[in-house]
mmCIF file with all atom_site columns, C-alpha atoms in Angstrom:
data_model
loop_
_atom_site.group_PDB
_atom_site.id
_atom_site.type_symbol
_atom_site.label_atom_id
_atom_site.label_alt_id
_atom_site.label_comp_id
_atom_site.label_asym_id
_atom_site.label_entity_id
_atom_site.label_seq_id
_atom_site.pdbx_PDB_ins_code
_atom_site.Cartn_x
_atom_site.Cartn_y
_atom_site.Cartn_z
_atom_site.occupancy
_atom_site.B_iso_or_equiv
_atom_site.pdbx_formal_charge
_atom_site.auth_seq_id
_atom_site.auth_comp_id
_atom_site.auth_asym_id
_atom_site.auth_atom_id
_atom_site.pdbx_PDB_model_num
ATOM 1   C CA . UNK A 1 1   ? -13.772 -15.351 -1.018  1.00 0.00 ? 1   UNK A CA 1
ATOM 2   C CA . UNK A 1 2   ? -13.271 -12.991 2.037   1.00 0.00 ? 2   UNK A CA 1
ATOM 3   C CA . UNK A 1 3   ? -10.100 -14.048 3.782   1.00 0.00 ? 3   UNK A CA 1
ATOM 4   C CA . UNK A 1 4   ? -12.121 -15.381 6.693   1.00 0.00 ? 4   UNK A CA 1
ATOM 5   C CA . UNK A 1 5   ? -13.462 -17.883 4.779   1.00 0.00 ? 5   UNK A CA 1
ATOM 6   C CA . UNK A 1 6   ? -17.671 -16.173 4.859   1.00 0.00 ? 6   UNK A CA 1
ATOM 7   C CA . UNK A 1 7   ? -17.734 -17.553 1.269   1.00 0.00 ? 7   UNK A CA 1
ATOM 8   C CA . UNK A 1 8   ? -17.022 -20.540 1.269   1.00 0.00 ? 8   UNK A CA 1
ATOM 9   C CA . UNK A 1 9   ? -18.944 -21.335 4.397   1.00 0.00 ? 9   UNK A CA 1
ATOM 10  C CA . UNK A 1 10  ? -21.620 -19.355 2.851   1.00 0.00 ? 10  UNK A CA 1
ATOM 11  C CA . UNK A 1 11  ? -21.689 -22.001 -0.458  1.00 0.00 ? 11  UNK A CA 1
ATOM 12  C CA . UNK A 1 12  ? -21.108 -24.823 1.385   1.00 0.00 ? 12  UNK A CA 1
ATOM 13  C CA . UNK A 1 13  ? -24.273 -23.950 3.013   1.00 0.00 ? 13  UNK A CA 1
ATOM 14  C CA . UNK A 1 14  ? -25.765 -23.306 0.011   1.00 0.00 ? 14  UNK A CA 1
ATOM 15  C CA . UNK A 1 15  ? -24.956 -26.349 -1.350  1.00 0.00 ? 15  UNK A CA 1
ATOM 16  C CA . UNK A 1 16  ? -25.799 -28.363 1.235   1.00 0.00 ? 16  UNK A CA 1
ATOM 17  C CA . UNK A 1 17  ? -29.158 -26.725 1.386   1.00 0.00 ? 17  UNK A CA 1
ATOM 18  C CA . UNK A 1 18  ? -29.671 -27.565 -2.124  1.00 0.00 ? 18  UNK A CA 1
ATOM 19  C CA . UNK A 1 19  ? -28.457 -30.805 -1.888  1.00 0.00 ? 19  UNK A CA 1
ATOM 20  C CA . UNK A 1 20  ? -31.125 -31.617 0.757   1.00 0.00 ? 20  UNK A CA 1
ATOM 21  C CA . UNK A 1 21  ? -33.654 -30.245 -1.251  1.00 0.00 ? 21  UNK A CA 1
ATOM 22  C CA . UNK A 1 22  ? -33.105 -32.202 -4.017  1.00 0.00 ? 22  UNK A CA 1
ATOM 23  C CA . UNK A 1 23  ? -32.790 -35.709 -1.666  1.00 0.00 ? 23  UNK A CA 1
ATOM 24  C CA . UNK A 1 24  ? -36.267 -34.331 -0.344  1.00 0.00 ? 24  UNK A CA 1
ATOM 25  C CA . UNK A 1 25  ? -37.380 -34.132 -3.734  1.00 0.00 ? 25  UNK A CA 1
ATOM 26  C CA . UNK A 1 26  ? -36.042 -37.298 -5.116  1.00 0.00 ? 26  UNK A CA 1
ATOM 27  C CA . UNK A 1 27  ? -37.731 -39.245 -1.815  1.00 0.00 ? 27  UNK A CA 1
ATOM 28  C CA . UNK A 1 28  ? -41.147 -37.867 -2.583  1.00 0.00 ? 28  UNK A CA 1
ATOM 29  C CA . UNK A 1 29  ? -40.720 -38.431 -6.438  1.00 0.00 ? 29  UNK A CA 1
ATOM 30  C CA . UNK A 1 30  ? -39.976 -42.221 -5.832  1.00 0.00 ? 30  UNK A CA 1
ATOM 31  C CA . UNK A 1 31  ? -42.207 -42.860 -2.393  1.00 0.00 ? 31  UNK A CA 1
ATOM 32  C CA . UNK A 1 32  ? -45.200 -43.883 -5.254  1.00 0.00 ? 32  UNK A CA 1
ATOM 33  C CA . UNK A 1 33  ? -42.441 -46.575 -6.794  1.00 0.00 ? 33  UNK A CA 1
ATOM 34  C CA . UNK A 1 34  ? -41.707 -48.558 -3.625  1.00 0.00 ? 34  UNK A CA 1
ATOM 35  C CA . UNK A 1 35  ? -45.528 -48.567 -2.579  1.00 0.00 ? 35  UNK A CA 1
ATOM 36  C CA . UNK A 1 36  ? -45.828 -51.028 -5.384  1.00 0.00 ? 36  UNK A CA 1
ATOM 37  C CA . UNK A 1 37  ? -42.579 -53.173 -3.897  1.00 0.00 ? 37  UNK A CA 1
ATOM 38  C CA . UNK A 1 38  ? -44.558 -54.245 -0.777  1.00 0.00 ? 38  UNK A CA 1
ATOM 39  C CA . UNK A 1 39  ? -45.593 -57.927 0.017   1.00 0.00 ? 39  UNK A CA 1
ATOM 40  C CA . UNK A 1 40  ? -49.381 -57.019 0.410   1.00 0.00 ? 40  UNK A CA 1
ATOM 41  C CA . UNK A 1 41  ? -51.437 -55.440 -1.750  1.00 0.00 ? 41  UNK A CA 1
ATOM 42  C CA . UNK A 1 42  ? -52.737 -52.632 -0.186  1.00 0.00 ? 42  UNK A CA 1
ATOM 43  C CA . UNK A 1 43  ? -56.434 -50.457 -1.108  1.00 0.00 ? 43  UNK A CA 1
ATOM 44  C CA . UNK A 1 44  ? -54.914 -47.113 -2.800  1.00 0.00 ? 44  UNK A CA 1
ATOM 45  C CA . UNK A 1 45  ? -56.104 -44.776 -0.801  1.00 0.00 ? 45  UNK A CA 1
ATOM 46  C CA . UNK A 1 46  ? -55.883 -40.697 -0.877  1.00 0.00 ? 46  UNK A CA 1
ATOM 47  C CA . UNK A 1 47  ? -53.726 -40.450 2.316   1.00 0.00 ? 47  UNK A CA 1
ATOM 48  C CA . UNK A 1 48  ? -50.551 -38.522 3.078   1.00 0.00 ? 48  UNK A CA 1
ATOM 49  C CA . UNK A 1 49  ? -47.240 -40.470 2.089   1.00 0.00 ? 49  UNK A CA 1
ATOM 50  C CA . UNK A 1 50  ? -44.953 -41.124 4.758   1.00 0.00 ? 50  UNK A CA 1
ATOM 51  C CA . UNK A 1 51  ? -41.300 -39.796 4.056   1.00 0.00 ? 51  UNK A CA 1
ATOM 52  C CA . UNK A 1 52  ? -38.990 -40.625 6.302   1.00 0.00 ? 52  UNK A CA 1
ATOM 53  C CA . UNK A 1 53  ? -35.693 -37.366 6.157   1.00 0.00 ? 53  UNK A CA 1
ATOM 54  C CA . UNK A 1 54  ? -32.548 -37.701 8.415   1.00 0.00 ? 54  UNK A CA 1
ATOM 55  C CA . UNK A 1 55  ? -30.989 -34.620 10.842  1.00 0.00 ? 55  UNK A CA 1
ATOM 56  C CA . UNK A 1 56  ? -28.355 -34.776 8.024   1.00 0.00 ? 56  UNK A CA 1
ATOM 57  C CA . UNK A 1 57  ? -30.553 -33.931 5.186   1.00 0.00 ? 57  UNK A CA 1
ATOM 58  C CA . UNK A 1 58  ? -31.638 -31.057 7.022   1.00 0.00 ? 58  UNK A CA 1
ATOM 59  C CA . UNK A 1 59  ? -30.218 -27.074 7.216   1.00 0.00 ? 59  UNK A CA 1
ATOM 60  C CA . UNK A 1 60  ? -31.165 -24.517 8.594   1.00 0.00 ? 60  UNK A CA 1
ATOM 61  C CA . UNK A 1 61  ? -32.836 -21.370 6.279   1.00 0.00 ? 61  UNK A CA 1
ATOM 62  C CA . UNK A 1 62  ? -30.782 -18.376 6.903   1.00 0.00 ? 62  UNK A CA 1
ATOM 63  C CA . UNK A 1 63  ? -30.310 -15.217 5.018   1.00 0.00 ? 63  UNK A CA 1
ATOM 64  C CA . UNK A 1 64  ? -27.326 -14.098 3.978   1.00 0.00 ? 64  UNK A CA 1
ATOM 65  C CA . UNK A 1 65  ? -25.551 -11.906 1.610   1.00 0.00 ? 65  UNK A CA 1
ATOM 66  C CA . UNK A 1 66  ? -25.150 -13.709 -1.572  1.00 0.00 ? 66  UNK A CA 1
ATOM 67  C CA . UNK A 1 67  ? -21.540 -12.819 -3.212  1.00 0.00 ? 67  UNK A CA 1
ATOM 68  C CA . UNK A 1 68  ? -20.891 -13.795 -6.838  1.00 0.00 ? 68  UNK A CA 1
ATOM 69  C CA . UNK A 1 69  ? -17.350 -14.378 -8.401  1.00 0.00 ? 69  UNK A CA 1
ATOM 70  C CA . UNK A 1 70  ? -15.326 -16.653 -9.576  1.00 0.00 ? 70  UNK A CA 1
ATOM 71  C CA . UNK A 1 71  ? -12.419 -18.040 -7.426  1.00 0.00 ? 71  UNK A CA 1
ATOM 72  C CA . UNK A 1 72  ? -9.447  -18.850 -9.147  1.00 0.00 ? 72  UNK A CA 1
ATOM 73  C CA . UNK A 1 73  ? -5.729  -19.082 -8.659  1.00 0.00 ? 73  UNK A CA 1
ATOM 74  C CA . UNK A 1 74  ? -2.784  -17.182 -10.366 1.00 0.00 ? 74  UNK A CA 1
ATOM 75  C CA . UNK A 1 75  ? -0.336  -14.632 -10.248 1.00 0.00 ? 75  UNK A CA 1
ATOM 76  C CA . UNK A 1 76  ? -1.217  -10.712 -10.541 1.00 0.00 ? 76  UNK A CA 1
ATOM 77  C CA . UNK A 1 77  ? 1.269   -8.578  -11.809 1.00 0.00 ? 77  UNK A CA 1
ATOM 78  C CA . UNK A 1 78  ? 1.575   -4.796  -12.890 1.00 0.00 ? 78  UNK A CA 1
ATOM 79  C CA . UNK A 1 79  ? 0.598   -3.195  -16.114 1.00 0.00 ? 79  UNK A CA 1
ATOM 80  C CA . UNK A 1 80  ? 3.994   -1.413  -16.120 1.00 0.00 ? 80  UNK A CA 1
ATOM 81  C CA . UNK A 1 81  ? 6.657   -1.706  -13.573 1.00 0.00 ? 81  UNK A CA 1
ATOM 82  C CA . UNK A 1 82  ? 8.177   2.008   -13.361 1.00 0.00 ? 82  UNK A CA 1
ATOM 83  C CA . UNK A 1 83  ? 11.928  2.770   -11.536 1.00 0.00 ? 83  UNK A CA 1
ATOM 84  C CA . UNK A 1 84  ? 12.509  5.665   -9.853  1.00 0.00 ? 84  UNK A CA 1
ATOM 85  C CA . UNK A 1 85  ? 16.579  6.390   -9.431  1.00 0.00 ? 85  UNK A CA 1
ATOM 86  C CA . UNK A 1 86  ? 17.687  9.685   -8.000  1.00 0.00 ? 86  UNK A CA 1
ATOM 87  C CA . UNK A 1 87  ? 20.527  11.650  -9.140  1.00 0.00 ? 87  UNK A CA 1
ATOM 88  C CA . UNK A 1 88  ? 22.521  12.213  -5.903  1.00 0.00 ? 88  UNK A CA 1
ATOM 89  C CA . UNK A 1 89  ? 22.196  10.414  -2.470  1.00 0.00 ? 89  UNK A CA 1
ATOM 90  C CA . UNK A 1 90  ? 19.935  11.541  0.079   1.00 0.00 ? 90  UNK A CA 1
ATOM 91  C CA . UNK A 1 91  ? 17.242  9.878   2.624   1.00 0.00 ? 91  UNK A CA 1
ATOM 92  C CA . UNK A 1 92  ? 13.314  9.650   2.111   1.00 0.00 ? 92  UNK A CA 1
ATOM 93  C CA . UNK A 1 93  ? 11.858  11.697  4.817   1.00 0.00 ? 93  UNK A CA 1
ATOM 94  C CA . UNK A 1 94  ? 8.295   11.008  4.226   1.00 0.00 ? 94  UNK A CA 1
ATOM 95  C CA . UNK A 1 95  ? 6.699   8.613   1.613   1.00 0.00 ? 95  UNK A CA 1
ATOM 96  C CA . UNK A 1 96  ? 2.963   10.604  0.644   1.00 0.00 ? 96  UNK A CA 1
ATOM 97  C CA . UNK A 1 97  ? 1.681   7.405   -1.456  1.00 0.00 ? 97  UNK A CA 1
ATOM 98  C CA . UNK A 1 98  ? 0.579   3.804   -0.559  1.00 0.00 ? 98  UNK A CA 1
ATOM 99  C CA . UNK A 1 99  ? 0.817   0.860   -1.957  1.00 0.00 ? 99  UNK A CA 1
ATOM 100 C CA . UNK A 1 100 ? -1.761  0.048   -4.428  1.00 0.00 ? 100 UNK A CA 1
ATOM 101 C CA . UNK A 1 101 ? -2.857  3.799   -4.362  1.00 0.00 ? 101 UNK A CA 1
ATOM 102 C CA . UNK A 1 102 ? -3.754  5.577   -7.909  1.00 0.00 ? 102 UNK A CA 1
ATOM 103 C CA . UNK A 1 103 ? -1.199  7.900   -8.423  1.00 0.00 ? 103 UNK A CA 1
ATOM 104 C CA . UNK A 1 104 ? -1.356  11.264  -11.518 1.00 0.00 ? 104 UNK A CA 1
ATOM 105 C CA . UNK A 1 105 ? 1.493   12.136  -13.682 1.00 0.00 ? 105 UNK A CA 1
ATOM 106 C CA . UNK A 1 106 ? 3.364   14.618  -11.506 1.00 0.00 ? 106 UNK A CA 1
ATOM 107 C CA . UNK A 1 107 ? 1.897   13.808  -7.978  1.00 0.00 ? 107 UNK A CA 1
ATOM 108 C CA . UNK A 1 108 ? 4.683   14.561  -5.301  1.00 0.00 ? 108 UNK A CA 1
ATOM 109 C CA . UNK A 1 109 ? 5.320   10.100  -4.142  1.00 0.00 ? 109 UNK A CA 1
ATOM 110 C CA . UNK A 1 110 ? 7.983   10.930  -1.276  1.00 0.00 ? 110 UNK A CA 1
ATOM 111 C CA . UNK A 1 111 ? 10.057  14.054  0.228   1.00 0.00 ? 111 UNK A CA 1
ATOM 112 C CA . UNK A 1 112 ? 13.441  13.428  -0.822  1.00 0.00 ? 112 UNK A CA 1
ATOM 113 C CA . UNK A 1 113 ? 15.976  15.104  1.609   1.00 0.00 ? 113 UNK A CA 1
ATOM 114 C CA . UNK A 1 114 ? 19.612  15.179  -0.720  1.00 0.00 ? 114 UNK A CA 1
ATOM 115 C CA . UNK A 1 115 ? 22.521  14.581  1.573   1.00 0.00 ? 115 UNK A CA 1
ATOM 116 C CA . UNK A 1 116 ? 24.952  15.698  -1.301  1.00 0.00 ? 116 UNK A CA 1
ATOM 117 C CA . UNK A 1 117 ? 23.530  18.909  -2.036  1.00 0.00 ? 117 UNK A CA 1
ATOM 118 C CA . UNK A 1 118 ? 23.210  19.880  1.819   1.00 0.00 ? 118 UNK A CA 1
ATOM 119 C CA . UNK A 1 119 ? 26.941  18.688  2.036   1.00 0.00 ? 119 UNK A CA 1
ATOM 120 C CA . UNK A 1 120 ? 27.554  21.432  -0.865  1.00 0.00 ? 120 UNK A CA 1
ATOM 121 C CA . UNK A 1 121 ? 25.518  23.785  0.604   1.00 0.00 ? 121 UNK A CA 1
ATOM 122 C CA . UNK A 1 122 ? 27.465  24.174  3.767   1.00 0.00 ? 122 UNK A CA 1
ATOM 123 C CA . UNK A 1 123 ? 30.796  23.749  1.875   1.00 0.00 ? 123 UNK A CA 1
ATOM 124 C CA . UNK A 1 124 ? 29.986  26.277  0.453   1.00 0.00 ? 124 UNK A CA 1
ATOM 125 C CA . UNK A 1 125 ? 28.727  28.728  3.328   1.00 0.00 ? 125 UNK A CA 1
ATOM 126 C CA . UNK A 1 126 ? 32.029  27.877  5.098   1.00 0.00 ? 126 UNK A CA 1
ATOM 127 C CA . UNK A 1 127 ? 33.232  29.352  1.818   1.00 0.00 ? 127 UNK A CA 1
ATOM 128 C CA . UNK A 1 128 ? 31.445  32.278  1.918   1.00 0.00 ? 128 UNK A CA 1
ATOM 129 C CA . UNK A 1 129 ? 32.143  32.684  5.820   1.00 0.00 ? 129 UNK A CA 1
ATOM 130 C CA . UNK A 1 130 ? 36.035  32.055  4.688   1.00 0.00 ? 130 UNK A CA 1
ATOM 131 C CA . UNK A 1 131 ? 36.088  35.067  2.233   1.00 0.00 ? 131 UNK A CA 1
ATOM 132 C CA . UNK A 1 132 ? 34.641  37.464  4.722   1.00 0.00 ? 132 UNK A CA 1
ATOM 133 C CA . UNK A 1 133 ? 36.885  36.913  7.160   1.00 0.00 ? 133 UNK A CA 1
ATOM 134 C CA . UNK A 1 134 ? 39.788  36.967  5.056   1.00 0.00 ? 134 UNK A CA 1
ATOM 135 C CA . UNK A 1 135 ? 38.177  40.439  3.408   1.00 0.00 ? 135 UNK A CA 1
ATOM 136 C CA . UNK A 1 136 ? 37.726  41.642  7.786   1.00 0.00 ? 136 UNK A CA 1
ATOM 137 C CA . UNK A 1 137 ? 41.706  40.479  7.908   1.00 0.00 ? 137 UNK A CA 1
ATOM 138 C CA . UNK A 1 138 ? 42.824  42.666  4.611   1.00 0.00 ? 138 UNK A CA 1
ATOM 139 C CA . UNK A 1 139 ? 40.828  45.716  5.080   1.00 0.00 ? 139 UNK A CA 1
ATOM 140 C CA . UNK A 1 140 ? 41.750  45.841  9.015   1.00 0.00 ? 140 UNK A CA 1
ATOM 141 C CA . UNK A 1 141 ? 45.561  45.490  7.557   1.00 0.00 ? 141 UNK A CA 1
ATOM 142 C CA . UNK A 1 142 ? 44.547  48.243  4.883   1.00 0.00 ? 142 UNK A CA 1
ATOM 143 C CA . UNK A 1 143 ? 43.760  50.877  7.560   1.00 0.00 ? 143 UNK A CA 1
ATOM 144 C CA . UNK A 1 144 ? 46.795  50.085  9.667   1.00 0.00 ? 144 UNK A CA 1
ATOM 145 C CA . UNK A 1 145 ? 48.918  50.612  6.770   1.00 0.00 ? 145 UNK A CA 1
ATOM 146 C CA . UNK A 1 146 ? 47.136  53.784  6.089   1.00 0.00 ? 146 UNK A CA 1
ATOM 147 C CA . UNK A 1 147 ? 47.185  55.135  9.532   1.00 0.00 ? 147 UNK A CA 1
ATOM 148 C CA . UNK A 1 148 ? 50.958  53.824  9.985   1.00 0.00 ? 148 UNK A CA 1
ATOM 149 C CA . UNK A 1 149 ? 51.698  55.808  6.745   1.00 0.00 ? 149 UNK A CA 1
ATOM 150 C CA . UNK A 1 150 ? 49.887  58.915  7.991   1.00 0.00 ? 150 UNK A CA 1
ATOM 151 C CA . UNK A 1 151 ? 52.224  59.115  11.409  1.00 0.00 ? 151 UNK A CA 1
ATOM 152 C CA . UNK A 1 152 ? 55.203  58.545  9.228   1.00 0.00 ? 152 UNK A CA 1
ATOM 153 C CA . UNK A 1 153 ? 56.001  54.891  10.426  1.00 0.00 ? 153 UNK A CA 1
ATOM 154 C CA . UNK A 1 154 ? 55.860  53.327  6.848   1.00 0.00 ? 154 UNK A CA 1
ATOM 155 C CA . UNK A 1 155 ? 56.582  53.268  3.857   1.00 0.00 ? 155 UNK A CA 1
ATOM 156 C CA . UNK A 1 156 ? 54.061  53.835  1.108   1.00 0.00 ? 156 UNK A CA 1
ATOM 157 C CA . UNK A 1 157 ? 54.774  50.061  -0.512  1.00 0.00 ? 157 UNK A CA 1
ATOM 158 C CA . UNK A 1 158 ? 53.462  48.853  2.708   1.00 0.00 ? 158 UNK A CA 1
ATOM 159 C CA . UNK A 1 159 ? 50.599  50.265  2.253   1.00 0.00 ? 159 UNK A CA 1
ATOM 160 C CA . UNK A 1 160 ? 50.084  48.874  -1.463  1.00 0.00 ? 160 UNK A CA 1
ATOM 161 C CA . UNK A 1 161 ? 51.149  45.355  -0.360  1.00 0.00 ? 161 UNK A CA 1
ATOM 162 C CA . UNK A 1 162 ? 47.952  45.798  2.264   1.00 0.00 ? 162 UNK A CA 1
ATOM 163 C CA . UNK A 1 163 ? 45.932  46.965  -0.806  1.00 0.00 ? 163 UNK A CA 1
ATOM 164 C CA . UNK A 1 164 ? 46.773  44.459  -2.630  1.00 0.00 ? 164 UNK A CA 1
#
């Protein structure tokens, strides 16, 4: 049944159809029985028998699409019921799958953005910025050393503490 009701409206017409149908032909079947029930006795005679039918034992023909099936009522439930846990916290970005969709061993289900491993990632180019700066700092302390050392102005452990 289509969730606007077309099949059930489309049996009940059916059915009611059929059920005049078979009133019809139950009236004609018996019309020769009661002929016999009548206070005078009448000359047989070849004419038409009068059948009397009611608006309600009437429908009208239409066609329609005949759907078959069985309605019934129950529960449906999965073949296999599958979770999917991630191993560090993040946010979906975009879910590629529906609902109900067929899916293949392997298809791609959602974009996964991981919040820890971006946090990591820019720990670690703060790091990385870190250690070049302090390398700028040493090396600029290096050549002032060197060049302090050269004019006579300090003493060569100064400029192995800078190395260093």
């Amino acid at each position: 049944m289509n969730g606007d009701g077309t099949m059930r409206c489309a049996a009940r017409t059916e059915f009611s159809w059929l059920r005049a149908a078979l009133l019809l032909l139950a009236l004609v079947a018996a019309a020769p029985a009661f002929q016999g029930c009548s206070r005078k006795a009448e000359p047989k005679s070849s004419a038409a028998v009068q059948v009397l039918v009611s608006a309600s034992d009437l429908a009208r023909a239409e066609t329609r699409r005949l759907e078959a099936g069985v309605t019934f009522t129950g529960e449906l439930a999965p073949a296999e019921i599958v979770h999917i846990n991630a191993r560090f916290d993040g946010d979906i970005e975009s879910v590629r799958v529906r609902e109900g969709e067929a899916v293949r061993k392997g298809q791609a289900l959602a974009v996964f953005n991981p919040i820890d491993v971006q946090d990591q990632l820019r720990a670690s180019e703060a790091e990385l910025l870190s250690a070049k700066a302090s390398l700028l700092t040493a090396t600029n302390a290096e050549r002032r050393a060197r060049r302090l050392l050269d004019a006579g102005g300090a003493a060569p452990s100064e400029l192995e503490a800078a190395e260093a």
